[in-house]
């Protein structure tokens, strides 16, 4: 027995074999994702070749051979990018014609905007603080920014809008466009779905009129035709005309986006709100509109991004937004061929803002996700 | 509001021409009351009107307006510049948004007669020319038969080019681009043998080539492009002021009065100089200006030659020779009637 005992086999678990080396690590990942089939392998090789051909020259141009320091065209060797040009013209690209001693006002407006918006990206900031900052950004901030930028009050010298330009003008145009178009668009969407014939007709007419013409022609009408019809001496500000044009135009687009959301809500929601005894405004503001807006966040942000980029069209009415400022600077004969540097810089500025908006909207979607997503 | 509605109706009925009449003889008073001259310029044309690093406008078209500011208000800095695109420039003037349009605008019969505007003079005689690569071995535009030509689309340049080649019985193939920047890129990349544009622009475009010395401007000029300041028709006093401000600069150059010596010239015995700088006669009064109007212009903006050299001359990146724009006494065609 004892011998049998000693011979009895005790189960000693052996550690599992490692997975075959071909399926783990970098090699395994590459095998599965890059070289799983012949077409896949060919595509991988082609992509690698393209990266090899394209990326090193771009890096070389933009960084390695580029010139960063100096104060004139002489500092540029001509082999790489001439970032000196951007550095020298940066003030013009950001402030336009805004007088030098008053630029702190623009900076203050920028900083306030950053203070109000950047915390929205960080969940660790208490929700209450973020809400208040958001309310500030939509209500008090535009007024404060207008006073600071325009001046003429509290001892600040008056700066006429013809001196505004560059990134600052782009932000003013798009911020006003965004802040005006969402509420106006929402009202128009509600109006279009209203049962009252006069309101509905007005809203439909407004939306179809503004949506039916290109933004360029709106701006042209505002800047070329309107002055001819105004009485002598009445000249209202070119920037204001552009702002009104942009706001009206995008309100019409926004109205259709929001209407899409309103139609996407199940009818039961409307009926349930009515059954609870809620009136039109309460039902709309507490039940249907929040759901509708949540549903169309991607559409709304899409419209915002399009609006942001379309502000460059003010170029054709002689306002210097950031692209206009870049374009007027690259023709300066004191500099060599700097067009690419200028356009890359402008593109980068636009990308930063558009990407920021897109990221924010995705964060918002995650936050408001209540399990209805399909 | 009623006024606005009434104006809308009236405006719809009449439009541009009638509006200009309403401004008759008002511009000078309006400018004095406002304390600044409002001047329409381009959205960026090197040497003519372009904002610099600090957002200050400079160029020969800009200086025309600064000169008017000096003549009328005694201060060349009391000018507000309004950048305008080619399409909106005439409307801005007709509607009273600006007092002077100084935006490399070519003086033509159609514009002079049908827009309700007056051209007050010529501050730059331009003309369409050709830029070629030196290694093409061409020294005259008559040797360009069969060439491919880079042009900017939708400009009078395109029409002038077609006229010229048809008239000379030569063939060419156009390569059309949208902006002047793309045009020069195309030329640089060898898409065409020749680039055509206004001569003043050819010099600016040449600086954008990788090797500016590899290209040259041909001597032929195939069109007349006299560029000058424009004012509204119907206000003869303002028209005279702008016209004579330019003439004063030309006369100053002819008489040797410069920015530096204008103070000393006040003790000059030359009767022409005395009339110009206001130590004799009542020339300023006749225009409705102060006696030292022209002295202010020369002291703050310079005479015509100084204005030319500072903005587009040989010491600037554009390196344009005086050519047609030299005084009539120096082989050019810049000629001003006498101040007397």
mmCIF file of N, CA and C in Angstrom, chain A residues 88-89 91-92 96-98 103 160 162-163 220 223-235 238 241 315-320 324 327-340 343, chain B residues 3-4 7-8 11-12 15-16 19 22-23 36 42-46 50-57 80-85 87-88 91 94-97 180-181 184-185 204 207-210 317-318:
data_model
loop_
_atom_site.group_PDB
_atom_site.id
_atom_site.type_symbol
_atom_site.label_atom_id
_atom_site.label_comp_id
_atom_site.label_asym_id
_atom_site.label_seq_id
_atom_site.Cartn_x
_atom_site.Cartn_y
_atom_site.Cartn_z
ATOM 1 N N UNK A 88 7.676 86.763 -37.477
ATOM 2 C CA UNK A 88 7.690 88.207 -37.683
ATOM 3 C C UNK A 88 6.289 88.758 -37.890
ATOM 4 N N UNK A 89 5.438 87.994 -38.542
ATOM 5 C CA UNK A 89 4.097 88.485 -38.865
ATOM 6 C C UNK A 89 3.043 88.036 -37.866
ATOM 7 N N UNK A 91 2.062 88.890 -34.941
ATOM 8 C CA UNK A 91 1.196 89.902 -34.357
ATOM 9 C C UNK A 91 0.111 90.324 -35.326
ATOM 10 N N UNK A 92 0.480 90.469 -36.597
ATOM 11 C CA UNK A 92 -0.506 90.856 -37.592
ATOM 12 C C UNK A 92 -1.531 89.741 -37.787
ATOM 13 N N UNK A 96 -4.435 91.687 -36.388
ATOM 14 C CA UNK A 96 -4.780 92.523 -37.532
ATOM 15 C C UNK A 96 -4.249 93.926 -37.349
ATOM 16 N N UNK A 97 -5.120 94.908 -37.540
ATOM 17 C CA UNK A 97 -4.697 96.305 -37.462
ATOM 18 C C UNK A 97 -4.892 96.896 -36.067
ATOM 19 N N UNK A 98 -5.228 96.053 -35.104
ATOM 20 C CA UNK A 98 -5.508 96.550 -33.757
ATOM 21 C C UNK A 98 -4.282 97.290 -33.218
ATOM 22 N N UNK A 103 -3.450 96.186 -27.380
ATOM 23 C CA UNK A 103 -3.617 94.757 -27.652
ATOM 24 C C UNK A 103 -3.853 93.932 -26.402
ATOM 25 N N UNK A 160 -12.249 101.307 -33.801
ATOM 26 C CA UNK A 160 -13.294 100.964 -34.763
ATOM 27 C C UNK A 160 -13.046 99.577 -35.345
ATOM 28 N N UNK A 162 -12.983 98.475 -38.203
ATOM 29 C CA UNK A 162 -12.149 98.316 -39.405
ATOM 30 C C UNK A 162 -10.712 97.998 -39.019
ATOM 31 N N UNK A 163 -10.373 98.200 -37.756
ATOM 32 C CA UNK A 163 -9.011 97.873 -37.312
ATOM 33 C C UNK A 163 -8.911 96.450 -36.773
ATOM 34 N N UNK A 220 -22.103 89.491 -50.094
ATOM 35 C CA UNK A 220 -22.018 90.486 -51.165
ATOM 36 C C UNK A 220 -23.161 91.489 -51.085
ATOM 37 N N UNK A 223 -22.478 93.846 -48.297
ATOM 38 C CA UNK A 223 -21.386 94.812 -48.400
ATOM 39 C C UNK A 223 -21.453 95.659 -49.665
ATOM 40 N N UNK A 224 -22.059 95.153 -50.723
ATOM 41 C CA UNK A 224 -22.051 95.902 -51.977
ATOM 42 C C UNK A 224 -23.390 96.565 -52.261
ATOM 43 N N UNK A 225 -24.493 95.827 -52.053
ATOM 44 C CA UNK A 225 -25.796 96.376 -52.428
ATOM 45 C C UNK A 225 -26.395 97.259 -51.325
ATOM 46 N N UNK A 226 -26.311 96.781 -50.098
ATOM 47 C CA UNK A 226 -26.976 97.487 -49.002
ATOM 48 C C UNK A 226 -26.602 98.973 -48.910
ATOM 49 N N UNK A 227 -25.293 99.322 -49.009
ATOM 50 C CA UNK A 227 -24.933 100.739 -48.873
ATOM 51 C C UNK A 227 -25.612 101.626 -49.903
ATOM 52 N N UNK A 228 -25.921 101.078 -51.081
ATOM 53 C CA UNK A 228 -26.558 101.898 -52.107
ATOM 54 C C UNK A 228 -27.978 102.267 -51.723
ATOM 55 N N UNK A 229 -28.607 101.420 -50.919
ATOM 56 C CA UNK A 229 -30.006 101.668 -50.577
ATOM 57 C C UNK A 229 -30.160 102.488 -49.310
ATOM 58 N N UNK A 230 -29.087 102.575 -48.525
ATOM 59 C CA UNK A 230 -29.192 103.332 -47.283
ATOM 60 C C UNK A 230 -29.151 104.821 -47.583
ATOM 61 N N UNK A 231 -29.825 105.635 -46.757
ATOM 62 C CA UNK A 231 -29.769 107.082 -46.972
ATOM 63 C C UNK A 231 -28.353 107.613 -46.771
ATOM 64 N N UNK A 232 -28.088 108.813 -47.306
ATOM 65 C CA UNK A 232 -26.753 109.396 -47.208
ATOM 66 C C UNK A 232 -26.296 109.471 -45.767
ATOM 67 N N UNK A 233 -25.037 109.206 -45.574
ATOM 68 C CA UNK A 233 -24.473 109.386 -44.249
ATOM 69 C C UNK A 233 -24.781 108.257 -43.293
ATOM 70 N N UNK A 234 -25.765 107.413 -43.627
ATOM 71 C CA UNK A 234 -26.026 106.268 -42.760
ATOM 72 C C UNK A 234 -25.175 105.128 -43.258
ATOM 73 N N UNK A 235 -24.140 104.811 -42.490
ATOM 74 C CA UNK A 235 -23.237 103.785 -42.934
ATOM 75 C C UNK A 235 -23.114 102.825 -41.817
ATOM 76 N N UNK A 238 -19.348 97.634 -41.428
ATOM 77 C CA UNK A 238 -19.159 96.496 -42.331
ATOM 78 C C UNK A 238 -19.118 95.172 -41.567
ATOM 79 N N UNK A 241 -22.534 94.178 -40.503
ATOM 80 C CA UNK A 241 -23.283 93.616 -41.632
ATOM 81 C C UNK A 241 -22.900 92.155 -41.849
ATOM 82 N N UNK A 315 -13.330 87.386 -46.454
ATOM 83 C CA UNK A 315 -12.224 87.846 -47.298
ATOM 84 C C UNK A 315 -12.732 88.619 -48.514
ATOM 85 N N UNK A 316 -13.810 88.134 -49.106
ATOM 86 C CA UNK A 316 -14.267 88.741 -50.349
ATOM 87 C C UNK A 316 -14.957 90.077 -50.118
ATOM 88 N N UNK A 317 -15.245 90.431 -48.869
ATOM 89 C CA UNK A 317 -15.771 91.776 -48.647
ATOM 90 C C UNK A 317 -14.728 92.634 -47.952
ATOM 91 N N UNK A 318 -13.459 92.224 -48.056
ATOM 92 C CA UNK A 318 -12.374 93.085 -47.599
ATOM 93 C C UNK A 318 -12.162 93.109 -46.103
ATOM 94 N N UNK A 319 -12.663 92.098 -45.388
ATOM 95 C CA UNK A 319 -12.319 91.988 -43.967
ATOM 96 C C UNK A 319 -11.136 91.030 -43.864
ATOM 97 N N UNK A 320 -10.170 91.368 -43.023
ATOM 98 C CA UNK A 320 -8.971 90.536 -42.905
ATOM 99 C C UNK A 320 -9.125 89.534 -41.780
ATOM 100 N N UNK A 324 -7.161 85.957 -44.565
ATOM 101 C CA UNK A 324 -6.924 87.186 -45.318
ATOM 102 C C UNK A 324 -5.612 87.836 -44.919
ATOM 103 N N UNK A 327 -2.859 85.836 -46.428
ATOM 104 C CA UNK A 327 -2.741 86.049 -47.869
ATOM 105 C C UNK A 327 -2.143 87.409 -48.209
ATOM 106 N N UNK A 328 -2.461 88.427 -47.404
ATOM 107 C CA UNK A 328 -1.902 89.733 -47.722
ATOM 108 C C UNK A 328 -0.433 89.806 -47.320
ATOM 109 N N UNK A 329 -0.018 88.925 -46.401
ATOM 110 C CA UNK A 329 1.381 88.956 -45.967
ATOM 111 C C UNK A 329 2.279 88.175 -46.912
ATOM 112 N N UNK A 330 1.773 87.089 -47.502
ATOM 113 C CA UNK A 330 2.669 86.265 -48.316
ATOM 114 C C UNK A 330 3.032 86.936 -49.631
ATOM 115 N N UNK A 331 2.323 87.998 -50.021
ATOM 116 C CA UNK A 331 2.695 88.668 -51.269
ATOM 117 C C UNK A 331 3.774 89.716 -51.044
ATOM 118 N N UNK A 332 4.160 89.927 -49.772
ATOM 119 C CA UNK A 332 5.177 90.930 -49.483
ATOM 120 C C UNK A 332 6.492 90.594 -50.192
ATOM 121 N N UNK A 333 6.946 91.474 -51.083
ATOM 122 C CA UNK A 333 8.157 91.140 -51.841
ATOM 123 C C UNK A 333 9.419 91.104 -50.984
ATOM 124 N N UNK A 334 9.347 91.609 -49.755
ATOM 125 C CA UNK A 334 10.529 91.565 -48.902
ATOM 126 C C UNK A 334 10.839 90.138 -48.460
ATOM 127 N N UNK A 335 9.881 89.248 -48.621
ATOM 128 C CA UNK A 335 10.099 87.854 -48.263
ATOM 129 C C UNK A 335 10.105 87.025 -49.528
ATOM 130 N N UNK A 336 10.823 85.923 -49.502
ATOM 131 C CA UNK A 336 10.866 85.047 -50.668
ATOM 132 C C UNK A 336 9.572 84.285 -50.814
ATOM 133 N N UNK A 337 9.681 83.051 -51.224
ATOM 134 C CA UNK A 337 8.482 82.258 -51.436
ATOM 135 C C UNK A 337 8.011 81.670 -50.108
ATOM 136 N N UNK A 338 7.070 82.359 -49.446
ATOM 137 C CA UNK A 338 6.632 81.925 -48.120
ATOM 138 C C UNK A 338 5.166 81.514 -48.107
ATOM 139 N N UNK A 339 4.604 81.297 -49.300
ATOM 140 C CA UNK A 339 3.170 80.993 -49.358
ATOM 141 C C UNK A 339 2.840 79.716 -48.596
ATOM 142 N N UNK A 340 3.674 78.681 -48.742
ATOM 143 C CA UNK A 340 3.355 77.397 -48.108
ATOM 144 C C UNK A 340 3.364 77.552 -46.589
ATOM 145 N N UNK A 343 0.154 79.322 -45.479
ATOM 146 C CA UNK A 343 -1.058 78.502 -45.535
ATOM 147 C C UNK A 343 -1.022 77.384 -44.499
ATOM 148 N N UNK B 3 -37.363 107.062 -42.664
ATOM 149 C CA UNK B 3 -36.331 107.541 -43.585
ATOM 150 C C UNK B 3 -35.680 106.363 -44.305
ATOM 151 N N UNK B 4 -35.478 105.302 -43.525
ATOM 152 C CA UNK B 4 -34.866 104.111 -44.081
ATOM 153 C C UNK B 4 -35.759 103.498 -45.153
ATOM 154 N N UNK B 7 -35.840 105.625 -48.194
ATOM 155 C CA UNK B 7 -34.606 105.507 -48.949
ATOM 156 C C UNK B 7 -34.559 104.198 -49.717
ATOM 157 N N UNK B 8 -35.113 103.159 -49.119
ATOM 158 C CA UNK B 8 -35.148 101.872 -49.806
ATOM 159 C C UNK B 8 -35.923 101.987 -51.105
ATOM 160 N N UNK B 11 -34.018 104.230 -53.442
ATOM 161 C CA UNK B 11 -32.821 103.536 -53.897
ATOM 162 C C UNK B 11 -33.155 102.515 -54.951
ATOM 163 N N UNK B 12 -34.231 101.786 -54.737
ATOM 164 C CA UNK B 12 -34.615 100.770 -55.697
ATOM 165 C C UNK B 12 -34.916 101.406 -57.041
ATOM 166 N N UNK B 15 -30.854 103.940 -57.860
ATOM 167 C CA UNK B 15 -29.526 103.347 -57.674
ATOM 168 C C UNK B 15 -28.391 104.358 -57.861
ATOM 169 N N UNK B 16 -27.252 103.841 -58.271
ATOM 170 C CA UNK B 16 -25.971 104.502 -58.081
ATOM 171 C C UNK B 16 -25.830 105.951 -58.527
ATOM 172 N N UNK B 19 -27.219 108.819 -56.399
ATOM 173 C CA UNK B 19 -26.669 109.000 -55.053
ATOM 174 C C UNK B 19 -25.480 109.943 -55.085
ATOM 175 N N UNK B 22 -25.970 113.653 -54.593
ATOM 176 C CA UNK B 22 -26.310 114.124 -53.258
ATOM 177 C C UNK B 22 -25.074 114.537 -52.461
ATOM 178 N N UNK B 23 -23.901 114.066 -52.915
ATOM 179 C CA UNK B 23 -22.704 114.361 -52.163
ATOM 180 C C UNK B 23 -22.015 115.634 -52.656
ATOM 181 N N UNK B 36 -10.815 113.007 -40.517
ATOM 182 C CA UNK B 36 -9.985 112.026 -41.224
ATOM 183 C C UNK B 36 -10.519 111.785 -42.637
ATOM 184 N N UNK B 42 -6.426 98.505 -51.782
ATOM 185 C CA UNK B 42 -6.571 97.092 -52.133
ATOM 186 C C UNK B 42 -6.409 96.232 -50.886
ATOM 187 N N UNK B 43 -6.693 94.950 -51.018
ATOM 188 C CA UNK B 43 -6.522 94.047 -49.878
ATOM 189 C C UNK B 43 -5.110 93.481 -49.832
ATOM 190 N N UNK B 44 -4.192 94.112 -50.534
ATOM 191 C CA UNK B 44 -2.809 93.653 -50.452
ATOM 192 C C UNK B 44 -2.157 93.540 -51.811
ATOM 193 N N UNK B 45 -1.461 94.592 -52.208
ATOM 194 C CA UNK B 45 -0.754 94.593 -53.484
ATOM 195 C C UNK B 45 0.593 95.253 -53.204
ATOM 196 N N UNK B 46 1.666 94.477 -53.229
ATOM 197 C CA UNK B 46 2.962 95.006 -52.803
ATOM 198 C C UNK B 46 3.346 96.267 -53.559
ATOM 199 N N UNK B 50 -0.311 97.753 -49.060
ATOM 200 C CA UNK B 50 -0.138 96.475 -48.388
ATOM 201 C C UNK B 50 0.121 96.748 -46.904
ATOM 202 N N UNK B 51 -0.497 95.978 -46.012
ATOM 203 C CA UNK B 51 -0.197 96.185 -44.590
ATOM 204 C C UNK B 51 1.159 95.571 -44.226
ATOM 205 N N UNK B 52 1.929 96.236 -43.368
ATOM 206 C CA UNK B 52 3.229 95.688 -42.970
ATOM 207 C C UNK B 52 3.097 94.888 -41.672
ATOM 208 N N UNK B 53 4.243 94.538 -41.062
ATOM 209 C CA UNK B 53 4.245 93.682 -39.868
ATOM 210 C C UNK B 53 3.325 94.217 -38.781
ATOM 211 N N UNK B 54 3.371 95.549 -38.589
ATOM 212 C CA UNK B 54 2.622 96.115 -37.473
ATOM 213 C C UNK B 54 1.220 96.536 -37.887
ATOM 214 N N UNK B 55 0.788 96.146 -39.099
ATOM 215 C CA UNK B 55 -0.554 96.486 -39.531
ATOM 216 C C UNK B 55 -0.684 97.895 -40.072
ATOM 217 N N UNK B 56 0.450 98.557 -40.353
ATOM 218 C CA UNK B 56 0.399 99.887 -40.980
ATOM 219 C C UNK B 56 0.357 99.722 -42.491
ATOM 220 N N UNK B 57 -0.484 100.551 -43.139
ATOM 221 C CA UNK B 57 -0.559 100.475 -44.590
ATOM 222 C C UNK B 57 0.593 101.250 -45.202
ATOM 223 N N UNK B 80 -8.010 107.072 -42.754
ATOM 224 C CA UNK B 80 -8.467 105.730 -42.408
ATOM 225 C C UNK B 80 -8.502 104.908 -43.689
ATOM 226 N N UNK B 81 -7.878 103.735 -43.644
ATOM 227 C CA UNK B 81 -7.826 102.908 -44.849
ATOM 228 C C UNK B 81 -8.854 101.799 -44.779
ATOM 229 N N UNK B 82 -9.589 101.669 -45.863
ATOM 230 C CA UNK B 82 -10.612 100.626 -45.942
ATOM 231 C C UNK B 82 -10.196 99.656 -47.049
ATOM 232 N N UNK B 83 -9.807 98.438 -46.692
ATOM 233 C CA UNK B 83 -9.435 97.490 -47.740
ATOM 234 C C UNK B 83 -10.666 97.052 -48.535
ATOM 235 N N UNK B 84 -10.555 97.083 -49.845
ATOM 236 C CA UNK B 84 -11.692 96.740 -50.694
ATOM 237 C C UNK B 84 -11.265 95.727 -51.744
ATOM 238 N N UNK B 85 -12.177 94.827 -52.074
ATOM 239 C CA UNK B 85 -11.888 93.914 -53.176
ATOM 240 C C UNK B 85 -12.237 94.621 -54.481
ATOM 241 N N UNK B 87 -14.311 93.949 -56.669
ATOM 242 C CA UNK B 87 -15.736 93.997 -57.006
ATOM 243 C C UNK B 87 -16.474 95.088 -56.263
ATOM 244 N N UNK B 88 -16.073 95.342 -55.019
ATOM 245 C CA UNK B 88 -16.862 96.286 -54.229
ATOM 246 C C UNK B 88 -16.305 97.699 -54.265
ATOM 247 N N UNK B 91 -18.701 100.577 -55.679
ATOM 248 C CA UNK B 91 -19.865 100.776 -54.809
ATOM 249 C C UNK B 91 -19.491 101.538 -53.555
ATOM 250 N N UNK B 94 -19.279 105.117 -54.529
ATOM 251 C CA UNK B 94 -20.589 105.677 -54.879
ATOM 252 C C UNK B 94 -21.455 105.880 -53.648
ATOM 253 N N UNK B 95 -21.383 104.947 -52.706
ATOM 254 C CA UNK B 95 -22.276 105.022 -51.555
ATOM 255 C C UNK B 95 -21.755 105.963 -50.479
ATOM 256 N N UNK B 96 -20.561 106.515 -50.666
ATOM 257 C CA UNK B 96 -20.061 107.465 -49.686
ATOM 258 C C UNK B 96 -19.322 106.824 -48.534
ATOM 259 N N UNK B 97 -19.063 105.506 -48.636
ATOM 260 C CA UNK B 97 -18.333 104.832 -47.573
ATOM 261 C C UNK B 97 -16.889 105.329 -47.524
ATOM 262 N N UNK B 180 -2.674 85.055 -58.215
ATOM 263 C CA UNK B 180 -1.352 85.415 -58.717
ATOM 264 C C UNK B 180 -0.292 84.513 -58.098
ATOM 265 N N UNK B 181 -0.564 84.048 -56.874
ATOM 266 C CA UNK B 181 0.397 83.173 -56.214
ATOM 267 C C UNK B 181 0.527 81.839 -56.949
ATOM 268 N N UNK B 184 2.488 82.229 -60.239
ATOM 269 C CA UNK B 184 3.938 82.252 -60.142
ATOM 270 C C UNK B 184 4.474 80.865 -59.796
ATOM 271 N N UNK B 185 3.684 80.090 -59.043
ATOM 272 C CA UNK B 185 4.075 78.699 -58.769
ATOM 273 C C UNK B 185 4.157 77.912 -60.063
ATOM 274 N N UNK B 204 6.984 92.249 -58.598
ATOM 275 C CA UNK B 204 6.655 91.670 -57.286
ATOM 276 C C UNK B 204 6.623 90.152 -57.364
ATOM 277 N N UNK B 207 10.063 88.324 -57.319
ATOM 278 C CA UNK B 207 10.743 88.114 -56.042
ATOM 279 C C UNK B 207 10.278 86.822 -55.374
ATOM 280 N N UNK B 208 9.153 86.264 -55.851
ATOM 281 C CA UNK B 208 8.636 85.040 -55.243
ATOM 282 C C UNK B 208 9.217 83.789 -55.898
ATOM 283 N N UNK B 209 10.017 83.949 -56.924
ATOM 284 C CA UNK B 209 10.646 82.784 -57.552
ATOM 285 C C UNK B 209 11.774 82.294 -56.647
ATOM 286 N N UNK B 210 12.110 81.007 -56.806
ATOM 287 C CA UNK B 210 13.202 80.474 -55.982
ATOM 288 C C UNK B 210 14.501 81.201 -56.299
ATOM 289 N N UNK B 317 12.383 95.955 -52.668
ATOM 290 C CA UNK B 317 12.463 94.627 -53.293
ATOM 291 C C UNK B 317 11.864 94.593 -54.700
ATOM 292 N N UNK B 318 10.962 95.522 -55.004
ATOM 293 C CA UNK B 318 10.327 95.499 -56.325
ATOM 294 C C UNK B 318 11.279 95.955 -57.423
#
